[in-house]
PDB file of C-alpha atoms in Angstrom:
ATOM      1  CA  MET A  38     120.032 110.500  98.568  1.00 64.00           C
ATOM      2  CA  LYS A  39     123.112 112.289  97.181  1.00 65.00           C
ATOM      3  CA  ASN A  40     120.894 115.125  95.774  1.00 67.00           C
ATOM      4  CA  LEU A  41     119.076 115.404  99.099  1.00 70.00           C
ATOM      5  CA  ILE A  42     122.341 115.741 101.000  1.00 69.00           C
ATOM      6  CA  HIS A  43     123.520 118.297  98.444  1.00 67.00           C
ATOM      7  CA  ARG A  44     120.375 120.463  98.880  1.00 73.00           C
ATOM      8  CA  LEU A  45     120.606 120.263 102.668  1.00 77.00           C
ATOM      9  CA  GLY A  46     124.247 121.257 102.540  1.00 72.00           C
ATOM     10  CA  LEU A  47     123.456 124.293 100.407  1.00 73.00           C
ATOM     11  CA  LYS A  48     120.659 125.357 102.732  1.00 76.00           C
ATOM     12  CA  LEU A  49     123.077 125.149 105.693  1.00 79.00           C
ATOM     13  CA  ILE A  50     125.674 127.182 103.840  1.00 78.00           C
ATOM     14  CA  CYS A  51     123.006 129.729 102.950  1.00 80.00           C
ATOM     15  CA  LEU A  52     122.093 130.057 106.644  1.00 79.00           C
ATOM     16  CA  PHE A  53     125.627 131.212 107.520  1.00 78.00           C
ATOM     17  CA  SER A  54     126.459 133.049 104.290  1.00 88.00           C
ATOM     18  CA  THR A  55     126.959 136.802 104.147  1.00 89.00           C
ATOM     19  CA  GLU A  56     126.294 139.435 101.523  1.00 93.00           C
ATOM     20  CA  ILE A  57     129.159 139.941  99.077  1.00 94.00           C
ATOM     21  CA  ARG A  58     129.624 143.397  97.619  1.00 94.00           C
ATOM     22  CA  ASP A  59     131.969 144.748  94.943  1.00 95.00           C
ATOM     23  CA  CYS A  60     134.841 146.271  96.886  1.00 93.00           C
ATOM     24  CA  THR A  61     135.377 148.893  94.194  1.00 92.00           C
ATOM     25  CA  ASN A  62     131.853 150.331  94.035  1.00 93.00           C
ATOM     26  CA  GLY A  63     129.793 148.720  96.770  1.00 93.00           C
ATOM     27  CA  LYS A  64     127.404 147.010  94.331  1.00 94.00           C
ATOM     28  CA  ARG A  65     125.690 143.907  95.707  1.00 95.00           C
ATOM     29  CA  LEU A  66     126.931 140.746  93.912  1.00 94.00           C
ATOM     30  CA  GLY A  67     125.174 137.986  95.894  1.00 92.00           C
ATOM     31  CA  ARG A  68     125.570 135.873  99.007  1.00 92.00           C
ATOM     32  CA  GLY A  69     128.232 133.328  99.885  1.00 92.00           C
ATOM     33  CA  LEU A  70     130.288 131.843 102.664  1.00 91.00           C
ATOM     34  CA  VAL A  71     134.005 132.584 102.607  1.00 89.00           C
ATOM     35  CA  VAL A  72     136.090 130.125 104.615  1.00 90.00           C
ATOM     36  CA  GLY A  73     139.778 129.509 105.038  1.00 87.00           C
ATOM     37  CA  TRP A  74     141.151 125.992 105.199  1.00 84.00           C
ATOM     38  CA  GLY A  75     144.401 124.194 104.414  1.00 85.00           C
ATOM     39  CA  GLY A  76     146.236 127.335 103.486  1.00 85.00           C
ATOM     40  CA  SER A  77     143.625 128.625 100.995  1.00 87.00           C
ATOM     41  CA  ALA A  78     140.250 130.315 101.006  1.00 87.00           C
ATOM     42  CA  SER A  79     137.036 128.964  99.448  1.00 89.00           C
ATOM     43  CA  VAL A  80     133.744 130.649  98.485  1.00 91.00           C
ATOM     44  CA  LEU A  81     130.781 128.360  99.202  1.00 90.00           C
ATOM     45  CA  GLY A  82     127.218 128.565  97.887  1.00 89.00           C
ATOM     46  CA  TYR A  83     127.706 131.722  95.866  1.00 91.00           C
ATOM     47  CA  LYS A  84     125.471 132.440  92.902  1.00 88.00           C
ATOM     48  CA  GLY A  85     126.014 135.602  90.891  1.00 91.00           C
ATOM     49  CA  ARG A  86     128.426 137.339  88.585  1.00 94.00           C
ATOM     50  CA  PRO A  87     131.872 135.675  88.471  1.00 96.00           C
ATOM     51  CA  LEU A  88     134.033 136.966  91.304  1.00 96.00           C
ATOM     52  CA  ILE A  89     137.617 138.302  91.061  1.00 96.00           C
ATOM     53  CA  PRO A  90     139.429 138.208  94.420  1.00 94.00           C
ATOM     54  CA  VAL A  91     141.420 141.408  95.110  1.00 95.00           C
ATOM     55  CA  PHE A  92     143.223 143.092  98.004  1.00 93.00           C
ATOM     56  CA  PRO A  93     141.807 146.635  98.155  1.00 91.00           C
ATOM     57  CA  PRO A  94     143.968 149.575  99.303  1.00 91.00           C
ATOM     58  CA  GLN A  95     144.014 150.214 103.065  1.00 90.00           C
ATOM     59  CA  LYS A  96     144.463 153.711 104.467  1.00 90.00           C
ATOM     60  CA  ARG A  97     145.737 152.334 107.817  1.00 91.00           C
ATOM     61  CA  LEU A  98     149.056 150.562 107.650  1.00 93.00           C
ATOM     62  CA  SER A  99     148.606 147.177 109.304  1.00 91.00           C
ATOM     63  CA  PHE A 100     151.268 144.440 109.301  1.00 93.00           C
ATOM     64  CA  TRP A 101     149.078 141.784 110.901  1.00 93.00           C
ATOM     65  CA  LYS A 102     145.839 142.113 108.892  1.00 90.00           C
ATOM     66  CA  GLN A 103     145.202 142.564 105.196  1.00 90.00           C
ATOM     67  CA  ARG A 104     141.642 142.554 103.944  1.00 89.00           C
ATOM     68  CA  PHE A 105     140.649 140.893 100.681  1.00 91.00           C
ATOM     69  CA  GLY A 106     137.420 141.426  98.767  1.00 94.00           C
ATOM     70  CA  PHE A 107     135.827 140.830  95.422  1.00 96.00           C
ATOM     71  CA  THR A 108     135.083 142.611  92.205  1.00 96.00           C
ATOM     72  CA  CYS A 109     133.862 141.622  88.726  1.00 96.00           C
ATOM     73  CA  HIS A 110     134.733 142.138  85.091  1.00 96.00           C
ATOM     74  CA  PRO A 111     132.619 144.785  83.357  1.00 95.00           C
ATOM     75  CA  ASP A 112     130.128 143.615  80.755  1.00 95.00           C
ATOM     76  CA  PRO A 113     131.893 142.515  77.582  1.00 96.00           C
ATOM     77  CA  ASP A 114     132.207 145.568  75.292  1.00 96.00           C
ATOM     78  CA  PHE A 115     135.173 145.040  72.953  1.00 95.00           C
ATOM     79  CA  PRO A 116     135.385 146.647  69.489  1.00 94.00           C
ATOM     80  CA  ARG A 117     135.433 144.603  66.295  1.00 94.00           C
ATOM     81  CA  VAL A 118     138.899 144.195  64.936  1.00 91.00           C
ATOM     82  CA  SER A 119     138.408 141.932  61.917  1.00 74.00           C
ATOM     83  CA  GLY A 120     135.861 140.487  59.600  1.00 63.00           C
ATOM     84  CA  GLU A 121     133.983 141.570  56.489  1.00 64.00           C
ATOM     85  CA  GLY A 122     131.566 144.441  56.203  1.00 68.00           C
ATOM     86  CA  LYS A 123     128.444 144.481  58.337  1.00 81.00           C
ATOM     87  CA  PRO A 124     125.262 142.882  56.879  1.00 86.00           C
ATOM     88  CA  THR A 125     123.059 145.178  54.782  1.00 84.00           C
ATOM     89  CA  GLY A 126     120.104 142.809  54.515  1.00 93.00           C
ATOM     90  CA  ASN A 127     117.635 141.530  57.061  1.00 95.00           C
ATOM     91  CA  ARG A 128     117.389 137.824  56.379  1.00 97.00           C
ATOM     92  CA  VAL A 129     117.706 135.590  59.465  1.00 98.00           C
ATOM     93  CA  LEU A 130     118.158 131.827  59.174  1.00 98.00           C
ATOM     94  CA  ASN A 131     116.847 130.044  62.255  1.00 98.00           C
ATOM     95  CA  LEU A 132     118.623 126.837  63.283  1.00 98.00           C
ATOM     96  CA  VAL A 133     116.660 124.959  65.979  1.00 98.00           C
ATOM     97  CA  VAL A 134     118.559 122.181  67.752  1.00 98.00           C
ATOM     98  CA  THR A 135     116.431 119.218  68.825  1.00 97.00           C
ATOM     99  CA  HIS A 136     116.574 115.507  69.549  1.00 95.00           C
ATOM    100  CA  ARG A 137     112.828 114.796  69.584  1.00 94.00           C
ATOM    101  CA  GLY A 138     110.572 113.410  66.874  1.00 94.00           C
ATOM    102  CA  GLY A 139     106.903 112.591  66.656  1.00 94.00           C
ATOM    103  CA  ASP A 140     104.321 114.877  68.310  1.00 94.00           C
ATOM    104  CA  ALA A 141     107.047 116.860  70.100  1.00 95.00           C
ATOM    105  CA  PHE A 142     108.614 117.806  66.776  1.00 96.00           C
ATOM    106  CA  ARG A 143     105.328 118.768  65.206  1.00 95.00           C
ATOM    107  CA  ALA A 144     104.577 121.055  68.160  1.00 95.00           C
ATOM    108  CA  LEU A 145     108.022 122.622  67.809  1.00 96.00           C
ATOM    109  CA  LYS A 146     107.537 123.265  64.159  1.00 95.00           C
ATOM    110  CA  GLU A 147     104.150 124.765  64.819  1.00 94.00           C
ATOM    111  CA  ALA A 148     105.686 127.142  67.443  1.00 94.00           C
ATOM    112  CA  TRP A 149     108.021 128.570  64.817  1.00 96.00           C
ATOM    113  CA  ARG A 150     105.536 128.725  61.976  1.00 93.00           C
ATOM    114  CA  ARG A 151     104.458 132.339  62.686  1.00 93.00           C
ATOM    115  CA  VAL A 152     108.006 133.620  63.176  1.00 96.00           C
ATOM    116  CA  CYS A 153     109.598 133.034  59.781  1.00 96.00           C
ATOM    117  CA  PRO A 154     108.925 131.610  56.344  1.00 95.00           C
ATOM    118  CA  GLU A 155     109.549 127.905  55.926  1.00 94.00           C
ATOM    119  CA  GLU A 156     112.748 128.447  53.912  1.00 96.00           C
ATOM    120  CA  ASP A 157     114.317 130.261  56.881  1.00 97.00           C
ATOM    121  CA  LEU A 158     113.722 127.478  59.382  1.00 98.00           C
ATOM    122  CA  TRP A 159     116.063 124.490  59.694  1.00 98.00           C
ATOM    123  CA  PHE A 160     116.151 121.749  62.310  1.00 98.00           C
ATOM    124  CA  VAL A 161     119.448 120.470  63.582  1.00 98.00           C
ATOM    125  CA  PHE A 162     118.858 116.920  64.886  1.00 97.00           C
ATOM    126  CA  GLY A 163     120.875 115.253  67.623  1.00 95.00           C
ATOM    127  CA  GLY A 164     118.562 112.348  68.346  1.00 94.00           C
ATOM    128  CA  SER A 165     118.300 108.872  66.752  1.00 94.00           C
ATOM    129  CA  ARG A 166     118.677 108.334  63.037  1.00 95.00           C
ATOM    130  CA  GLU A 167     115.274 106.649  63.030  1.00 95.00           C
ATOM    131  CA  ASP A 168     113.545 109.695  64.474  1.00 95.00           C
ATOM    132  CA  PHE A 169     115.489 111.979  62.112  1.00 96.00           C
ATOM    133  CA  GLU A 170     114.220 110.100  59.037  1.00 95.00           C
ATOM    134  CA  SER A 171     110.617 110.452  60.271  1.00 94.00           C
ATOM    135  CA  LEU A 172     110.744 114.275  60.654  1.00 95.00           C
ATOM    136  CA  GLU A 173     108.132 115.912  58.507  1.00 93.00           C
ATOM    137  CA  THR A 174     110.350 118.527  56.876  1.00 95.00           C
ATOM    138  CA  ALA A 175     112.874 118.753  54.125  1.00 95.00           C
ATOM    139  CA  ARG A 176     114.959 121.370  55.994  1.00 97.00           C
ATOM    140  CA  LYS A 177     116.756 119.152  58.456  1.00 97.00           C
ATOM    141  CA  VAL A 178     120.311 118.120  59.106  1.00 97.00           C
ATOM    142  CA  PHE A 179     121.586 115.190  61.192  1.00 97.00           C
ATOM    143  CA  VAL A 180     124.520 115.661  63.604  1.00 97.00           C
ATOM    144  CA  ASP A 181     126.462 112.444  63.954  1.00 93.00           C
ATOM    145  CA  ASP A 182     128.757 113.489  66.771  1.00 93.00           C
ATOM    146  CA  PRO A 183     128.899 111.669  70.160  1.00 93.00           C
ATOM    147  CA  GLN A 184     130.518 114.738  71.714  1.00 93.00           C
ATOM    148  CA  MET A 185     127.156 116.520  71.383  1.00 94.00           C
ATOM    149  CA  ARG A 186     125.268 113.600  72.947  1.00 93.00           C
ATOM    150  CA  THR A 187     126.615 114.018  76.499  1.00 92.00           C
ATOM    151  CA  ARG A 188     124.625 113.417  79.691  1.00 91.00           C
ATOM    152  CA  ASP A 189     126.435 115.726  82.157  1.00 94.00           C
ATOM    153  CA  HIS A 190     126.999 118.423  79.603  1.00 94.00           C
ATOM    154  CA  GLN A 191     129.252 120.717  81.623  1.00 93.00           C
ATOM    155  CA  ARG A 192     131.539 118.070  83.131  1.00 94.00           C
ATOM    156  CA  GLU A 193     131.731 116.142  79.849  1.00 94.00           C
ATOM    157  CA  LYS A 194     132.320 119.422  77.970  1.00 96.00           C
ATOM    158  CA  GLN A 195     129.547 119.035  75.448  1.00 96.00           C
ATOM    159  CA  SER A 196     130.815 120.083  72.066  1.00 96.00           C
ATOM    160  CA  TYR A 197     129.071 121.824  69.154  1.00 96.00           C
ATOM    161  CA  ALA A 198     131.956 121.100  66.772  1.00 95.00           C
ATOM    162  CA  GLY A 199     130.012 118.439  64.904  1.00 95.00           C
ATOM    163  CA  LEU A 200     126.895 120.658  64.758  1.00 97.00           C
ATOM    164  CA  LEU A 201     128.837 123.592  63.351  1.00 97.00           C
ATOM    165  CA  LYS A 202     130.432 121.342  60.713  1.00 96.00           C
ATOM    166  CA  ALA A 203     127.008 119.928  59.729  1.00 97.00           C
ATOM    167  CA  VAL A 204     125.303 123.336  59.287  1.00 98.00           C
ATOM    168  CA  THR A 205     128.189 125.162  57.550  1.00 98.00           C
ATOM    169  CA  PRO A 206     127.153 124.039  54.036  1.00 98.00           C
ATOM    170  CA  ILE A 207     123.617 125.205  54.705  1.00 97.00           C
ATOM    171  CA  ILE A 208     124.777 128.642  55.797  1.00 98.00           C
ATOM    172  CA  GLU A 209     127.117 128.978  52.809  1.00 98.00           C
ATOM    173  CA  ARG A 210     124.406 127.896  50.378  1.00 97.00           C
ATOM    174  CA  GLU A 211     121.527 129.951  51.852  1.00 97.00           C
ATOM    175  CA  ALA A 212     123.781 132.995  52.563  1.00 96.00           C
ATOM    176  CA  PRO A 213     121.561 134.684  55.187  1.00 97.00           C
ATOM    177  CA  ASP A 214     122.559 137.973  56.735  1.00 97.00           C
ATOM    178  CA  TYR A 215     122.145 136.611  60.267  1.00 98.00           C
ATOM    179  CA  VAL A 216     121.998 133.198  61.946  1.00 98.00           C
ATOM    180  CA  HIS A 217     119.825 132.506  64.989  1.00 98.00           C
ATOM    181  CA  LEU A 218     120.880 129.265  66.779  1.00 98.00           C
ATOM    182  CA  CYS A 219     118.678 127.987  69.593  1.00 97.00           C
ATOM    183  CA  GLU A 220     117.629 124.848  71.415  1.00 97.00           C
ATOM    184  CA  TYR A 221     114.266 123.183  71.111  1.00 97.00           C
ATOM    185  CA  ASP A 222     113.057 124.364  74.508  1.00 96.00           C
ATOM    186  CA  HIS A 223     113.881 127.996  73.854  1.00 97.00           C
ATOM    187  CA  LEU A 224     110.740 129.282  72.120  1.00 97.00           C
ATOM    188  CA  PRO A 225     109.754 132.555  70.471  1.00 97.00           C
ATOM    189  CA  ALA A 226     107.083 134.570  72.282  1.00 97.00           C
ATOM    190  CA  VAL A 227     106.581 137.204  69.565  1.00 97.00           C
ATOM    191  CA  ALA A 228     105.919 136.749  65.829  1.00 97.00           C
ATOM    192  CA  ASP A 229     108.446 139.436  64.761  1.00 97.00           C
ATOM    193  CA  LEU A 230     111.351 137.925  66.742  1.00 98.00           C
ATOM    194  CA  ASN A 231     113.800 137.975  63.844  1.00 98.00           C
ATOM    195  CA  GLU A 232     113.096 141.617  63.058  1.00 98.00           C
ATOM    196  CA  ARG A 233     113.706 142.581  66.664  1.00 98.00           C
ATOM    197  CA  GLN A 234     116.937 140.565  66.725  1.00 98.00           C
ATOM    198  CA  VAL A 235     118.265 142.388  63.655  1.00 97.00           C
ATOM    199  CA  GLU A 236     117.353 145.730  65.162  1.00 97.00           C
ATOM    200  CA  VAL A 237     119.401 145.015  68.352  1.00 97.00           C
ATOM    201  CA  MET A 238     122.297 143.482  66.389  1.00 97.00           C
ATOM    202  CA  ARG A 239     122.593 146.711  64.451  1.00 96.00           C
ATOM    203  CA  ALA A 240     122.148 148.943  67.472  1.00 96.00           C
ATOM    204  CA  GLU A 241     124.874 147.085  69.383  1.00 96.00           C
ATOM    205  CA  ARG A 242     127.101 146.752  66.305  1.00 95.00           C
ATOM    206  CA  ALA A 243     127.306 143.118  67.351  1.00 96.00           C
ATOM    207  CA  ASP A 244     128.504 139.980  65.590  1.00 97.00           C
ATOM    208  CA  LEU A 245     127.210 137.779  68.360  1.00 98.00           C
ATOM    209  CA  LEU A 246     124.403 138.456  70.837  1.00 98.00           C
ATOM    210  CA  ALA A 247     124.212 135.889  73.691  1.00 98.00           C
ATOM    211  CA  HIS A 248     122.332 135.449  76.926  1.00 97.00           C
ATOM    212  CA  TYR A 249     124.007 136.177  80.276  1.00 97.00           C
ATOM    213  CA  LEU A 250     127.367 136.695  78.541  1.00 98.00           C
ATOM    214  CA  VAL A 251     130.182 137.238  81.084  1.00 98.00           C
ATOM    215  CA  ARG A 252     133.913 137.411  81.083  1.00 98.00           C
ATOM    216  CA  THR A 253     135.352 134.598  83.233  1.00 98.00           C
ATOM    217  CA  ASP A 254     139.160 134.675  83.148  1.00 96.00           C
ATOM    218  CA  GLY A 255     140.674 135.315  86.605  1.00 95.00           C
ATOM    219  CA  THR A 256     137.300 134.661  88.295  1.00 97.00           C
ATOM    220  CA  ASN A 257     135.652 131.897  90.328  1.00 95.00           C
ATOM    221  CA  HIS A 258     133.445 130.799  87.428  1.00 96.00           C
ATOM    222  CA  PRO A 259     133.277 126.996  87.906  1.00 95.00           C
ATOM    223  CA  ILE A 260     133.167 125.978  84.234  1.00 96.00           C
ATOM    224  CA  ALA A 261     136.055 128.261  83.395  1.00 96.00           C
ATOM    225  CA  LEU A 262     138.106 127.001  86.306  1.00 96.00           C
ATOM    226  CA  SER A 263     137.552 123.403  85.159  1.00 96.00           C
ATOM    227  CA  HIS A 264     138.863 124.314  81.692  1.00 97.00           C
ATOM    228  CA  GLU A 265     141.808 126.248  83.090  1.00 95.00           C
ATOM    229  CA  SER A 266     143.051 123.123  84.855  1.00 95.00           C
ATOM    230  CA  ASP A 267     144.289 122.110  81.386  1.00 94.00           C
ATOM    231  CA  PRO A 268     147.412 124.144  80.461  1.00 94.00           C
ATOM    232  CA  ALA A 269     146.535 123.728  76.761  1.00 95.00           C
ATOM    233  CA  PHE A 270     143.372 125.823  77.330  1.00 95.00           C
ATOM    234  CA  ALA A 271     145.259 129.106  77.983  1.00 92.00           C
ATOM    235  CA  ARG A 272     147.859 128.358  75.296  1.00 94.00           C
ATOM    236  CA  LEU A 273     145.104 127.901  72.706  1.00 95.00           C
ATOM    237  CA  TRP A 274     143.685 131.438  72.985  1.00 95.00           C
ATOM    238  CA  SER A 275     147.205 132.991  73.095  1.00 93.00           C
ATOM    239  CA  SER A 276     148.075 131.164  69.880  1.00 94.00           C
ATOM    240  CA  ILE A 277     145.019 132.175  67.849  1.00 94.00           C
ATOM    241  CA  THR A 278     143.945 135.582  69.149  1.00 95.00           C
ATOM    242  CA  ARG A 279     143.830 138.628  66.852  1.00 93.00           C
ATOM    243  CA  ARG A 280     143.598 140.951  69.829  1.00 94.00           C
ATOM    244  CA  ASP A 281     146.185 142.669  71.985  1.00 90.00           C
ATOM    245  CA  GLY A 282     146.691 141.944  75.676  1.00 82.00           C
ATOM    246  CA  SER A 283     146.204 138.817  77.769  1.00 80.00           C
ATOM    247  CA  PRO A 284     143.597 136.453  76.321  1.00 89.00           C
ATOM    248  CA  ALA A 285     140.138 136.858  77.735  1.00 96.00           C
ATOM    249  CA  VAL A 286     137.691 133.975  78.235  1.00 98.00           C
ATOM    250  CA  PHE A 287     133.857 134.247  78.077  1.00 98.00           C
ATOM    251  CA  TRP A 288     130.848 132.153  78.957  1.00 98.00           C
ATOM    252  CA  MET A 289     127.276 132.476  77.639  1.00 98.00           C
ATOM    253  CA  PHE A 290     124.034 130.687  78.444  1.00 97.00           C
ATOM    254  CA  GLY A 291     123.898 128.492  75.355  1.00 95.00           C
ATOM    255  CA  SER A 292     120.121 128.038  74.789  1.00 96.00           C
ATOM    256  CA  GLY A 293     119.957 130.784  72.142  1.00 97.00           C
ATOM    257  CA  SER A 294     122.317 133.182  70.285  1.00 98.00           C
ATOM    258  CA  CYS A 295     122.184 135.414  67.245  1.00 98.00           C
ATOM    259  CA  TRP A 296     125.166 135.875  64.832  1.00 98.00           C
ATOM    260  CA  THR A 297     126.222 137.699  61.696  1.00 97.00           C
ATOM    261  CA  ARG A 298     126.870 135.196  58.948  1.00 96.00           C
ATOM    262  CA  ASP A 299     130.635 135.875  58.719  1.00 95.00           C
ATOM    263  CA  ALA A 300     131.115 135.537  62.471  1.00 96.00           C
ATOM    264  CA  PHE A 301     129.239 132.248  62.584  1.00 97.00           C
ATOM    265  CA  LEU A 302     131.161 130.779  59.669  1.00 97.00           C
ATOM    266  CA  ALA A 303     134.483 131.956  61.049  1.00 96.00           C
ATOM    267  CA  VAL A 304     133.835 130.152  64.350  1.00 97.00           C
ATOM    268  CA  ALA A 305     132.362 127.079  62.620  1.00 97.00           C
ATOM    269  CA  LYS A 306     135.421 126.627  60.399  1.00 96.00           C
ATOM    270  CA  LYS A 307     138.063 127.139  63.135  1.00 95.00           C
ATOM    271  CA  PRO A 308     138.984 123.788  64.834  1.00 93.00           C
ATOM    272  CA  LEU A 309     140.037 124.158  68.456  1.00 92.00           C
ATOM    273  CA  GLY A 310     142.124 121.019  68.866  1.00 90.00           C
ATOM    274  CA  ILE A 311     140.976 120.598  72.483  1.00 94.00           C
ATOM    275  CA  ARG A 312     137.743 119.584  74.130  1.00 93.00           C
ATOM    276  CA  CYS A 313     135.837 122.706  75.145  1.00 96.00           C
ATOM    277  CA  TYR A 314     132.266 123.191  76.465  1.00 97.00           C
ATOM    278  CA  PHE A 315     130.329 124.976  73.754  1.00 97.00           C
ATOM    279  CA  GLU A 316     129.121 127.722  76.131  1.00 98.00           C
ATOM    280  CA  ILE A 317     132.741 128.804  76.462  1.00 98.00           C
ATOM    281  CA  HIS A 318     133.960 127.750  73.018  1.00 98.00           C
ATOM    282  CA  LEU A 319     131.495 129.868  70.974  1.00 98.00           C
ATOM    283  CA  PRO A 320     131.823 133.332  72.516  1.00 98.00           C
ATOM    284  CA  THR A 321     135.508 133.081  73.345  1.00 98.00           C
ATOM    285  CA  LEU A 322     136.472 131.957  69.839  1.00 97.00           C
ATOM    286  CA  ALA A 323     134.256 134.673  68.300  1.00 97.00           C
ATOM    287  CA  HIS A 324     136.008 137.309  70.410  1.00 97.00           C
ATOM    288  CA  HIS A 325     139.497 136.104  69.565  1.00 96.00           C
ATOM    289  CA  GLN A 326     138.657 135.932  65.859  1.00 95.00           C
ATOM    290  CA  GLY A 327     138.085 139.691  66.171  1.00 95.00           C
ATOM    291  CA  PHE A 328     134.309 139.830  66.299  1.00 96.00           C
ATOM    292  CA  ARG A 329     132.210 141.952  68.681  1.00 97.00           C
ATOM    293  CA  ILE A 330     130.287 139.946  71.296  1.00 98.00           C
ATOM    294  CA  ARG A 331     127.496 141.478  73.335  1.00 98.00           C
ATOM    295  CA  CYS A 332     124.846 140.428  75.878  1.00 97.00           C
ATOM    296  CA  TRP A 333     121.084 140.572  75.368  1.00 97.00           C
ATOM    297  CA  ASP A 334     119.006 142.875  77.529  1.00 95.00           C
ATOM    298  CA  GLU A 335     117.621 140.061  79.723  1.00 94.00           C
ATOM    299  CA  LYS A 336     114.542 142.119  80.627  1.00 94.00           C
ATOM    300  CA  LYS A 337     113.282 141.267  77.152  1.00 95.00           C
ATOM    301  CA  HIS A 338     113.633 137.491  77.708  1.00 97.00           C
ATOM    302  CA  LEU A 339     112.199 135.096  80.234  1.00 96.00           C
ATOM    303  CA  ILE A 340     115.070 132.650  80.736  1.00 95.00           C
ATOM    304  CA  THR A 341     116.178 130.374  83.525  1.00 92.00           C
ATOM    305  CA  ASN A 342     118.552 127.407  83.603  1.00 88.00           C
ATOM    306  CA  LEU A 343     116.026 125.049  85.243  1.00 85.00           C
ATOM    307  CA  PRO A 344     112.239 124.403  84.646  1.00 85.00           C
ATOM    308  CA  SER A 345     109.901 126.487  86.822  1.00 87.00           C
ATOM    309  CA  SER A 346     106.164 126.890  87.156  1.00 87.00           C
ATOM    310  CA  ASP A 347     106.742 130.625  86.478  1.00 88.00           C
ATOM    311  CA  VAL A 348     108.516 129.963  83.160  1.00 93.00           C
ATOM    312  CA  THR A 349     105.849 129.313  80.523  1.00 93.00           C
ATOM    313  CA  LEU A 350     105.073 130.619  77.102  1.00 93.00           C
ATOM    314  CA  GLU A 351     101.906 132.216  78.450  1.00 94.00           C
ATOM    315  CA  GLU A 352     103.875 134.028  81.170  1.00 94.00           C
ATOM    316  CA  ALA A 353     106.376 135.230  78.588  1.00 95.00           C
ATOM    317  CA  VAL A 354     103.630 136.664  76.385  1.00 94.00           C
ATOM    318  CA  LYS A 355     102.072 138.299  79.438  1.00 94.00           C
ATOM    319  CA  ARG A 356     105.390 139.970  80.369  1.00 95.00           C
ATOM    320  CA  GLY A 357     106.082 141.106  76.825  1.00 96.00           C
ATOM    321  CA  ALA A 358     109.187 138.920  76.572  1.00 97.00           C
ATOM    322  CA  TRP A 359     110.605 138.050  73.180  1.00 98.00           C
ATOM    323  CA  THR A 360     111.605 134.433  74.038  1.00 97.00           C
ATOM    324  CA  VAL A 361     111.234 131.961  76.850  1.00 97.00           C
ATOM    325  CA  HIS A 362     113.366 129.055  78.161  1.00 97.00           C
ATOM    326  CA  PRO A 363     112.945 126.323  79.171  1.00 95.00           C
ATOM    327  CA  VAL A 364     109.606 125.190  77.774  1.00 89.00           C
ATOM    328  CA  LYS A 365     109.581 121.394  78.115  1.00 76.00           C
TER     329      LYS A 365
END
């Protein structure tokens, strides 16, 4: 009943919402309903790039009316300011996060078989210990961390701290040039996925390539706003950043990301000291450690946040996409 009321409410908001455009360039950002109540303004039902409220200049001097609008941060494009030399090799170690055993695991392993040799494929397990012991592979690691086993991931601030700690010895021992971290329902649609990832990493001079990467500080991004309610959140980035200026905060869609080895290890070995949702934790920490974070060209990937009849491996192959999510 609660979900039904929620959906009906959103449909009603959508009926009265208006188009929101960037007040600096006129670009369409999405639709939403802006209402004032209790001495403040709220944006209802908006879906799109995180909004920054601004008061644009007005040619006509008016003392009784001031207009406010919205703009957005540009795509993250910060230079690298620290770290070791860029990788010279092409080896990619694929870390696939899953919690499923049995037939589901065997199907997952089969989906990755054509992408990389067996020694470059590791499974990071967050399910039961019993299922973990039954996995038919020697390249597996168990994550014993309740902060990864959340139900409402965003509100409970699902953490990858335990995962990072568990895989660090593997990365140090295997010493790949790049690390590809992805969830079990984010599948490859091309056999040469790793080769394509390396090509883009080099072209972008990137240490981290993430999906739908956006800057969120000073915006209406709901997950960032939830974190910013804790004063320790802002103090954290100010205390550890290697960059000049006010600390920036970023969010990425966490189903898949590609890293240079030194960036991955630097983030894995740096404890935060606060609870932070991993989709904010990983890109923001990488940035403040001095690494270059960039966003994938989403035209090359078929990715949504919820299952859909249009999101299938077959459809991804048909469109020429490199990966697809979610495939349940």
